[in-house]
Amino acid sequence: MKVAVIIVAAGRGHRVGADLPKQYLPLCGKPILQHTVAAFLKVPTINLIQTVIHANDQALYETAIGNLDLLPPVFGGDTRQQSVIRGLESLAMHEPDLVLIHDAARPFISPRHIEDIIAAAEEHGAVIPTLPVVNTVKQISGQHITGTIDRSSLARAQTPQAFRFKLIYMAHLRTAATTPLTDDCAVAEACGIRVTTVPGEDRNFKITTAGDLMKAEHMMKQQLTDI
Ligand code: CTP
Ligand code: MG
């Protein structure tokens, strides 16, 4: 069983609004991307790690990753979906059986959680980690409430999402012109692929805003002192 990982890191981090794209900002002194990559390097069943970066970020990438044991990075596109396709195209020649696709902006992914997702993907073929929706969710029109959604039928999606390589590669090629598909599960859904949920982890949140960065710094400090 050959297992590959794509880490998408070609975004610009507009919502964080820092001087650098968020994946290169430091968390406890190390770039966020380095924390993310380190978690996957700790999982022995992973054979290949493909990062996808922005062409303008090569110097930042070199500083963050240096000579860690990864495939050379490939350049992403204007959307996450396009960046994932670049990663899949690059991995195709290695013919992996499974691929995990992960956001660089989720540095709290744990090696144990990655292993659980790989095991579930071996069994089910297509897997997504999800969390329940705990708040009441409203439907709105302008400033007014028009309804309350049954939250038991909702879930919050996380990454890494994992798939049989050929299945998700084909699905991405087939849906490349369909936008917006903001995660790989949506690509699979669009092709009628049945995706199985596994429990996500609260800690594995995506750093999206400046406030998230502060929360992440605090959590990382805690994690490093716990070890
Ligand atoms: N991503 C990517 N290529 C893109 C857009 C996003 O590789 N064209 C990656 C980001 O680097 C990130 C992940 O997809 O790791 C999730 O995207 P998001 O959180 O939206 O990051 P950004 O697009 O960088 O942030 P923003 O939307 O605030 O600009
Ligand atoms: Mg984005």
PDB file of C-alpha atoms and ligand atoms in Angstrom:
ATOM      1  CA  MET A   1       0.000   0.000   0.000  1.00  0.00           C
ATOM      2  CA  LYS A   2       1.603   3.241  -1.180  1.00  0.00           C
ATOM      3  CA  VAL A   3       0.320   6.284   0.709  1.00  0.00           C
ATOM      4  CA  ALA A   4       0.866   9.857  -0.497  1.00  0.00           C
ATOM      5  CA  VAL A   5       0.016  13.219   1.022  1.00  0.00           C
ATOM      6  CA  ILE A   6      -0.685  16.546  -0.656  1.00  0.00           C
ATOM      7  CA  ILE A   7      -0.253  19.616   1.537  1.00  0.00           C
ATOM      8  CA  VAL A   8      -1.792  22.641  -0.156  1.00  0.00           C
ATOM      9  CA  ALA A   9       0.123  25.776   0.764  1.00  0.00           C
ATOM     10  CA  ALA A  10      -0.354  28.067  -2.234  1.00  0.00           C
ATOM     11  CA  GLY A  11      -2.964  30.407  -0.736  1.00  0.00           C
ATOM     12  CA  ARG A  12      -2.368  34.074   0.023  1.00  0.00           C
ATOM     13  CA  GLY A  13      -3.925  34.276   3.484  1.00  0.00           C
ATOM     14  CA  HIS A  14      -5.951  37.397   2.733  1.00  0.00           C
ATOM     15  CA  ARG A  15      -8.206  36.989   5.758  1.00  0.00           C
ATOM     16  CA  VAL A  16      -5.297  36.861   8.202  1.00  0.00           C
ATOM     17  CA  GLY A  17      -3.969  39.969   6.476  1.00  0.00           C
ATOM     18  CA  ALA A  18      -0.313  39.602   7.555  1.00  0.00           C
ATOM     19  CA  ASP A  19       2.816  40.584   5.597  1.00  0.00           C
ATOM     20  CA  LEU A  20       3.448  36.941   4.714  1.00  0.00           C
ATOM     21  CA  PRO A  21       1.047  34.202   3.600  1.00  0.00           C
ATOM     22  CA  LYS A  22      -0.171  32.622   6.856  1.00  0.00           C
ATOM     23  CA  GLN A  23       1.517  29.232   6.295  1.00  0.00           C
ATOM     24  CA  TYR A  24       4.910  30.945   6.659  1.00  0.00           C
ATOM     25  CA  LEU A  25       4.073  32.892   9.823  1.00  0.00           C
ATOM     26  CA  PRO A  26       5.786  31.617  12.972  1.00  0.00           C
ATOM     27  CA  LEU A  27       4.080  29.564  15.685  1.00  0.00           C
ATOM     28  CA  CYS A  28       6.398  29.268  18.674  1.00  0.00           C
ATOM     29  CA  GLY A  29       9.281  30.290  16.420  1.00  0.00           C
ATOM     30  CA  LYS A  30       8.698  27.833  13.556  1.00  0.00           C
ATOM     31  CA  PRO A  31       6.712  28.412  10.363  1.00  0.00           C
ATOM     32  CA  ILE A  32       3.184  26.994  10.446  1.00  0.00           C
ATOM     33  CA  LEU A  33       3.976  24.884   7.373  1.00  0.00           C
ATOM     34  CA  GLN A  34       6.913  23.270   9.192  1.00  0.00           C
ATOM     35  CA  HIS A  35       4.638  22.181  12.059  1.00  0.00           C
ATOM     36  CA  THR A  36       2.144  20.740   9.560  1.00  0.00           C
ATOM     37  CA  VAL A  37       4.765  18.835   7.568  1.00  0.00           C
ATOM     38  CA  ALA A  38       6.393  17.499  10.768  1.00  0.00           C
ATOM     39  CA  ALA A  39       3.175  15.704  11.775  1.00  0.00           C
ATOM     40  CA  PHE A  40       3.072  13.768   8.476  1.00  0.00           C
ATOM     41  CA  LEU A  41       6.794  12.954   8.605  1.00  0.00           C
ATOM     42  CA  LYS A  42       6.126  11.173  11.911  1.00  0.00           C
ATOM     43  CA  VAL A  43       3.774   8.653  10.276  1.00  0.00           C
ATOM     44  CA  PRO A  44       5.803   5.674   9.008  1.00  0.00           C
ATOM     45  CA  THR A  45       3.123   4.378   6.598  1.00  0.00           C
ATOM     46  CA  ILE A  46       3.378   7.554   4.496  1.00  0.00           C
ATOM     47  CA  ASN A  47       5.670   7.139   1.490  1.00  0.00           C
ATOM     48  CA  LEU A  48       5.393  10.451  -0.363  1.00  0.00           C
ATOM     49  CA  ILE A  49       4.705  14.044   0.676  1.00  0.00           C
ATOM     50  CA  GLN A  50       3.930  16.564  -2.055  1.00  0.00           C
ATOM     51  CA  THR A  51       3.680  20.219  -1.098  1.00  0.00           C
ATOM     52  CA  VAL A  52       1.954  22.726  -3.372  1.00  0.00           C
ATOM     53  CA  ILE A  53       3.227  26.291  -3.034  1.00  0.00           C
ATOM     54  CA  HIS A  54       2.897  29.695  -4.698  1.00  0.00           C
ATOM     55  CA  ALA A  55       5.585  30.534  -7.264  1.00  0.00           C
ATOM     56  CA  ASN A  56       6.391  33.742  -5.348  1.00  0.00           C
ATOM     57  CA  ASP A  57       7.046  31.856  -2.097  1.00  0.00           C
ATOM     58  CA  GLN A  58      10.063  29.750  -3.074  1.00  0.00           C
ATOM     59  CA  ALA A  59      12.472  31.518  -0.731  1.00  0.00           C
ATOM     60  CA  LEU A  60       9.979  31.333   2.147  1.00  0.00           C
ATOM     61  CA  TYR A  61       9.483  27.641   1.414  1.00  0.00           C
ATOM     62  CA  GLU A  62      13.214  26.920   1.429  1.00  0.00           C
ATOM     63  CA  THR A  63      13.567  28.605   4.820  1.00  0.00           C
ATOM     64  CA  ALA A  64      10.537  26.783   6.246  1.00  0.00           C
ATOM     65  CA  ILE A  65      11.237  23.300   4.909  1.00  0.00           C
ATOM     66  CA  GLY A  66      14.933  23.252   3.989  1.00  0.00           C
ATOM     67  CA  ASN A  67      16.080  19.717   3.250  1.00  0.00           C
ATOM     68  CA  LEU A  68      13.321  17.674   4.854  1.00  0.00           C
ATOM     69  CA  ASP A  69      12.455  14.427   3.091  1.00  0.00           C
ATOM     70  CA  LEU A  70       9.706  15.651   0.765  1.00  0.00           C
ATOM     71  CA  LEU A  71       9.129  15.621  -2.990  1.00  0.00           C
ATOM     72  CA  PRO A  72      10.162  18.908  -4.615  1.00  0.00           C
ATOM     73  CA  PRO A  73       7.266  21.398  -4.331  1.00  0.00           C
ATOM     74  CA  VAL A  74       4.989  22.119  -7.275  1.00  0.00           C
ATOM     75  CA  PHE A  75       3.261  25.432  -7.947  1.00  0.00           C
ATOM     76  CA  GLY A  76      -0.418  25.852  -7.183  1.00  0.00           C
ATOM     77  CA  GLY A  77      -3.187  27.712  -8.970  1.00  0.00           C
ATOM     78  CA  ASP A  78      -5.602  30.538  -8.219  1.00  0.00           C
ATOM     79  CA  THR A  79      -7.997  28.326  -6.265  1.00  0.00           C
ATOM     80  CA  ARG A  80      -7.499  25.539  -3.750  1.00  0.00           C
ATOM     81  CA  GLN A  81      -9.121  23.167  -6.232  1.00  0.00           C
ATOM     82  CA  GLN A  82      -6.518  24.062  -8.884  1.00  0.00           C
ATOM     83  CA  SER A  83      -3.703  23.671  -6.360  1.00  0.00           C
ATOM     84  CA  VAL A  84      -4.900  20.178  -5.441  1.00  0.00           C
ATOM     85  CA  ILE A  85      -4.989  19.195  -9.130  1.00  0.00           C
ATOM     86  CA  ARG A  86      -1.354  20.284  -9.521  1.00  0.00           C
ATOM     87  CA  GLY A  87      -0.439  18.062  -6.595  1.00  0.00           C
ATOM     88  CA  LEU A  88      -2.376  15.101  -7.986  1.00  0.00           C
ATOM     89  CA  GLU A  89      -0.764  15.528 -11.430  1.00  0.00           C
ATOM     90  CA  SER A  90       2.667  15.469  -9.871  1.00  0.00           C
ATOM     91  CA  LEU A  91       1.918  12.364  -7.783  1.00  0.00           C
ATOM     92  CA  ALA A  92       0.379  10.413 -10.685  1.00  0.00           C
ATOM     93  CA  MET A  93       3.759   9.082 -11.910  1.00  0.00           C
ATOM     94  CA  HIS A  94       4.371   7.533  -8.471  1.00  0.00           C
ATOM     95  CA  GLU A  95       1.075   5.621  -8.680  1.00  0.00           C
ATOM     96  CA  PRO A  96       0.071   5.846  -5.005  1.00  0.00           C
ATOM     97  CA  ASP A  97      -2.843   3.740  -3.782  1.00  0.00           C
ATOM     98  CA  LEU A  98      -4.134   6.348  -1.330  1.00  0.00           C
ATOM     99  CA  VAL A  99      -3.780  10.106  -1.109  1.00  0.00           C
ATOM    100  CA  LEU A 100      -4.458  12.355   1.872  1.00  0.00           C
ATOM    101  CA  ILE A 101      -5.130  16.006   1.046  1.00  0.00           C
ATOM    102  CA  HIS A 102      -4.447  18.487   3.833  1.00  0.00           C
ATOM    103  CA  ASP A 103      -4.490  22.259   4.390  1.00  0.00           C
ATOM    104  CA  ALA A 104      -1.106  23.718   5.353  1.00  0.00           C
ATOM    105  CA  ALA A 105      -3.085  26.043   7.622  1.00  0.00           C
ATOM    106  CA  ARG A 106      -4.006  23.157   9.992  1.00  0.00           C
ATOM    107  CA  PRO A 107      -0.760  22.654  11.947  1.00  0.00           C
ATOM    108  CA  PHE A 108      -2.394  20.827  14.878  1.00  0.00           C
ATOM    109  CA  ILE A 109      -3.069  17.625  12.961  1.00  0.00           C
ATOM    110  CA  SER A 110      -1.727  14.757  15.067  1.00  0.00           C
ATOM    111  CA  PRO A 111       0.160  11.683  13.766  1.00  0.00           C
ATOM    112  CA  ARG A 112      -2.365   9.435  15.554  1.00  0.00           C
ATOM    113  CA  HIS A 113      -5.298  11.128  13.789  1.00  0.00           C
ATOM    114  CA  ILE A 114      -3.492  10.780  10.426  1.00  0.00           C
ATOM    115  CA  GLU A 115      -3.042   7.044  11.071  1.00  0.00           C
ATOM    116  CA  ASP A 116      -6.738   6.637  11.895  1.00  0.00           C
ATOM    117  CA  ILE A 117      -7.708   8.410   8.678  1.00  0.00           C
ATOM    118  CA  ILE A 118      -5.365   6.210   6.605  1.00  0.00           C
ATOM    119  CA  ALA A 119      -6.873   3.073   8.164  1.00  0.00           C
ATOM    120  CA  ALA A 120     -10.407   4.291   7.444  1.00  0.00           C
ATOM    121  CA  ALA A 121      -9.482   5.178   3.848  1.00  0.00           C
ATOM    122  CA  GLU A 122      -8.020   1.714   3.274  1.00  0.00           C
ATOM    123  CA  GLU A 123     -11.349   0.287   4.347  1.00  0.00           C
ATOM    124  CA  HIS A 124     -13.813   2.742   2.774  1.00  0.00           C
ATOM    125  CA  GLY A 125     -11.988   4.328  -0.170  1.00  0.00           C
ATOM    126  CA  ALA A 126     -13.063   7.910   0.557  1.00  0.00           C
ATOM    127  CA  VAL A 127     -12.994   9.479   4.017  1.00  0.00           C
ATOM    128  CA  ILE A 128     -13.592  12.886   5.585  1.00  0.00           C
ATOM    129  CA  PRO A 129     -13.049  13.921   9.224  1.00  0.00           C
ATOM    130  CA  THR A 130     -16.043  15.885  10.504  1.00  0.00           C
ATOM    131  CA  LEU A 131     -17.225  17.548  13.682  1.00  0.00           C
ATOM    132  CA  PRO A 132     -20.813  18.010  14.830  1.00  0.00           C
ATOM    133  CA  VAL A 133     -22.462  21.417  14.637  1.00  0.00           C
ATOM    134  CA  VAL A 134     -23.052  22.493  18.221  1.00  0.00           C
ATOM    135  CA  ASN A 135     -24.658  25.900  17.733  1.00  0.00           C
ATOM    136  CA  THR A 136     -28.176  26.451  16.464  1.00  0.00           C
ATOM    137  CA  VAL A 137     -27.955  27.397  12.787  1.00  0.00           C
ATOM    138  CA  LYS A 138     -30.319  29.953  11.265  1.00  0.00           C
ATOM    139  CA  GLN A 139     -31.339  30.680   7.729  1.00  0.00           C
ATOM    140  CA  ILE A 140     -31.414  34.393   6.935  1.00  0.00           C
ATOM    141  CA  SER A 141     -32.605  36.694   4.216  1.00  0.00           C
ATOM    142  CA  GLY A 142     -31.070  40.138   4.563  1.00  0.00           C
ATOM    143  CA  GLN A 143     -31.415  41.046   8.244  1.00  0.00           C
ATOM    144  CA  HIS A 144     -34.262  38.665   9.021  1.00  0.00           C
ATOM    145  CA  ILE A 145     -34.451  35.078  10.132  1.00  0.00           C
ATOM    146  CA  THR A 146     -36.329  32.841   7.738  1.00  0.00           C
ATOM    147  CA  GLY A 147     -35.837  29.512   9.427  1.00  0.00           C
ATOM    148  CA  THR A 148     -33.873  27.176  11.685  1.00  0.00           C
ATOM    149  CA  ILE A 149     -31.834  24.370  10.131  1.00  0.00           C
ATOM    150  CA  ASP A 150     -31.930  20.887  11.653  1.00  0.00           C
ATOM    151  CA  ARG A 151     -28.320  20.731  12.836  1.00  0.00           C
ATOM    152  CA  SER A 152     -28.367  16.965  13.323  1.00  0.00           C
ATOM    153  CA  SER A 153     -28.099  16.697   9.535  1.00  0.00           C
ATOM    154  CA  LEU A 154     -25.045  19.008   9.388  1.00  0.00           C
ATOM    155  CA  ALA A 155     -21.335  18.458   9.967  1.00  0.00           C
ATOM    156  CA  ARG A 156     -18.230  20.648   9.878  1.00  0.00           C
ATOM    157  CA  ALA A 157     -15.622  19.407   7.400  1.00  0.00           C
ATOM    158  CA  GLN A 158     -11.925  19.150   8.193  1.00  0.00           C
ATOM    159  CA  THR A 159      -8.812  17.838   6.465  1.00  0.00           C
ATOM    160  CA  PRO A 160      -6.940  15.596   5.781  1.00  0.00           C
ATOM    161  CA  GLN A 161      -9.532  14.012   3.542  1.00  0.00           C
ATOM    162  CA  ALA A 162      -8.311  10.696   2.133  1.00  0.00           C
ATOM    163  CA  PHE A 163      -9.158   8.837  -1.056  1.00  0.00           C
ATOM    164  CA  ARG A 164      -8.076   6.062  -3.336  1.00  0.00           C
ATOM    165  CA  PHE A 165      -5.728   7.987  -5.588  1.00  0.00           C
ATOM    166  CA  LYS A 166      -7.266   7.046  -8.943  1.00  0.00           C
ATOM    167  CA  LEU A 167     -10.772   7.846  -7.710  1.00  0.00           C
ATOM    168  CA  ILE A 168     -10.042  11.407  -6.568  1.00  0.00           C
ATOM    169  CA  TYR A 169      -7.669  12.152  -9.463  1.00  0.00           C
ATOM    170  CA  MET A 170     -10.378  11.213 -11.943  1.00  0.00           C
ATOM    171  CA  ALA A 171     -12.979  13.159  -9.962  1.00  0.00           C
ATOM    172  CA  HIS A 172     -10.804  16.299  -9.913  1.00  0.00           C
ATOM    173  CA  LEU A 173     -10.106  16.104 -13.642  1.00  0.00           C
ATOM    174  CA  ARG A 174     -13.788  15.652 -14.341  1.00  0.00           C
ATOM    175  CA  THR A 175     -14.907  18.579 -12.156  1.00  0.00           C
ATOM    176  CA  ALA A 176     -12.014  20.984 -12.833  1.00  0.00           C
ATOM    177  CA  ALA A 177     -14.345  23.434 -14.543  1.00  0.00           C
ATOM    178  CA  THR A 178     -16.996  23.235 -11.790  1.00  0.00           C
ATOM    179  CA  THR A 179     -16.608  26.005  -9.237  1.00  0.00           C
ATOM    180  CA  PRO A 180     -16.644  26.590  -6.416  1.00  0.00           C
ATOM    181  CA  LEU A 181     -15.765  23.251  -4.885  1.00  0.00           C
ATOM    182  CA  THR A 182     -14.008  24.249  -1.679  1.00  0.00           C
ATOM    183  CA  ASP A 183     -12.911  20.830  -0.506  1.00  0.00           C
ATOM    184  CA  ASP A 184     -12.033  17.486  -2.040  1.00  0.00           C
ATOM    185  CA  CYS A 185     -15.078  15.810  -0.557  1.00  0.00           C
ATOM    186  CA  ALA A 186     -17.216  18.183  -2.645  1.00  0.00           C
ATOM    187  CA  VAL A 187     -15.300  17.021  -5.732  1.00  0.00           C
ATOM    188  CA  ALA A 188     -15.998  13.398  -4.811  1.00  0.00           C
ATOM    189  CA  GLU A 189     -19.676  14.170  -4.112  1.00  0.00           C
ATOM    190  CA  ALA A 190     -20.030  15.835  -7.517  1.00  0.00           C
ATOM    191  CA  CYS A 191     -18.947  12.523  -9.083  1.00  0.00           C
ATOM    192  CA  GLY A 192     -21.300  10.405  -6.999  1.00  0.00           C
ATOM    193  CA  ILE A 193     -18.516   8.937  -4.846  1.00  0.00           C
ATOM    194  CA  ARG A 194     -19.724   7.821  -1.425  1.00  0.00           C
ATOM    195  CA  VAL A 195     -17.615   9.485   1.283  1.00  0.00           C
ATOM    196  CA  THR A 196     -17.455   8.034   4.804  1.00  0.00           C
ATOM    197  CA  THR A 197     -17.118  10.273   7.858  1.00  0.00           C
ATOM    198  CA  VAL A 198     -14.673   9.712  10.699  1.00  0.00           C
ATOM    199  CA  PRO A 199     -14.605  11.796  13.888  1.00  0.00           C
ATOM    200  CA  GLY A 200     -12.596  14.993  13.434  1.00  0.00           C
ATOM    201  CA  GLU A 201     -10.566  16.724  16.139  1.00  0.00           C
ATOM    202  CA  ASP A 202     -11.378  20.130  17.596  1.00  0.00           C
ATOM    203  CA  ARG A 203      -7.663  20.937  17.810  1.00  0.00           C
ATOM    204  CA  ASN A 204      -7.230  20.419  14.088  1.00  0.00           C
ATOM    205  CA  PHE A 205      -8.852  23.754  13.235  1.00  0.00           C
ATOM    206  CA  LYS A 206      -7.861  25.855  10.230  1.00  0.00           C
ATOM    207  CA  ILE A 207      -6.031  29.095  10.942  1.00  0.00           C
ATOM    208  CA  THR A 208      -8.137  31.589   9.002  1.00  0.00           C
ATOM    209  CA  THR A 209      -8.129  34.932  10.868  1.00  0.00           C
ATOM    210  CA  ALA A 210      -5.682  37.002  12.915  1.00  0.00           C
ATOM    211  CA  GLY A 211      -7.577  35.875  16.031  1.00  0.00           C
ATOM    212  CA  ASP A 212      -6.973  32.245  15.083  1.00  0.00           C
ATOM    213  CA  LEU A 213      -3.246  32.957  15.020  1.00  0.00           C
ATOM    214  CA  MET A 214      -3.293  34.119  18.628  1.00  0.00           C
ATOM    215  CA  LYS A 215      -5.271  31.054  19.663  1.00  0.00           C
ATOM    216  CA  ALA A 216      -2.807  28.853  17.730  1.00  0.00           C
ATOM    217  CA  GLU A 217       0.236  30.415  19.410  1.00  0.00           C
ATOM    218  CA  HIS A 218      -1.286  29.695  22.810  1.00  0.00           C
ATOM    219  CA  MET A 219      -2.177  26.102  21.864  1.00  0.00           C
ATOM    220  CA  MET A 220       1.270  25.395  20.392  1.00  0.00           C
ATOM    221  CA  LYS A 221       2.987  26.725  23.503  1.00  0.00           C
ATOM    222  CA  GLN A 222       0.835  24.360  25.561  1.00  0.00           C
ATOM    223  CA  GLN A 223       1.525  21.425  23.230  1.00  0.00           C
ATOM    224  CA  LEU A 224       5.295  21.943  23.376  1.00  0.00           C
ATOM    225  CA  THR A 225       5.324  22.142  27.180  1.00  0.00           C
ATOM    226  CA  ASP A 226       3.127  19.006  27.423  1.00  0.00           C
ATOM    227  CA  ILE A 227       5.660  16.878  25.503  1.00  0.00           C
TER     228      ILE A 227
HETATM  229  N1  CTP B   1      -4.705  27.078  -0.914  1.00  0.00           N
HETATM  230  C1  CTP B   1      -3.912  26.726  -2.017  1.00  0.00           C
HETATM  231  N2  CTP B   1      -4.086  27.376  -3.202  1.00  0.00           N
HETATM  232  C2  CTP B   1      -5.002  28.337  -3.323  1.00  0.00           C
HETATM  233  C3  CTP B   1      -5.826  28.685  -2.229  1.00  0.00           C
HETATM  234  C4  CTP B   1      -5.660  28.027  -1.026  1.00  0.00           C
HETATM  235  O1  CTP B   1      -3.043  25.863  -1.892  1.00  0.00           O
HETATM  236  N3  CTP B   1      -5.119  28.969  -4.484  1.00  0.00           N
HETATM  237  C5  CTP B   1      -4.461  26.418   0.375  1.00  0.00           C
HETATM  238  C6  CTP B   1      -4.065  27.404   1.464  1.00  0.00           C
HETATM  239  O2  CTP B   1      -2.651  27.654   1.412  1.00  0.00           O
HETATM  240  C7  CTP B   1      -4.524  26.728   2.739  1.00  0.00           C
HETATM  241  C8  CTP B   1      -5.699  25.850   2.276  1.00  0.00           C
HETATM  242  O3  CTP B   1      -5.655  25.830   0.847  1.00  0.00           O
HETATM  243  O4  CTP B   1      -3.534  25.908   3.317  1.00  0.00           O
HETATM  244  C9  CTP B   1      -7.024  26.375   2.789  1.00  0.00           C
HETATM  245  O5  CTP B   1      -7.293  27.641   2.207  1.00  0.00           O
HETATM  246  P1  CTP B   1      -7.580  28.994   3.019  1.00  0.00           P
HETATM  247  O6  CTP B   1      -7.689  28.729   4.468  1.00  0.00           O
HETATM  248  O7  CTP B   1      -8.676  29.700   2.313  1.00  0.00           O
HETATM  249  O8  CTP B   1      -6.179  29.785   2.822  1.00  0.00           O
HETATM  250  P2  CTP B   1      -5.915  31.078   1.953  1.00  0.00           P
HETATM  251  O9  CTP B   1      -6.609  30.952   0.643  1.00  0.00           O
HETATM  252  O10 CTP B   1      -4.440  31.285   1.953  1.00  0.00           O
HETATM  253  O11 CTP B   1      -6.573  32.222   2.849  1.00  0.00           O
HETATM  254  P3  CTP B   1      -7.602  33.368   2.383  1.00  0.00           P
HETATM  255  O12 CTP B   1      -8.775  32.634   1.758  1.00  0.00           O
HETATM  256  O13 CTP B   1      -7.937  34.088   3.635  1.00  0.00           O
HETATM  257  O14 CTP B   1      -6.855  34.218   1.374  1.00  0.00           O
HETATM  258 MG    MG B   2      -8.772  30.846   0.559  1.00  0.00          MG
END
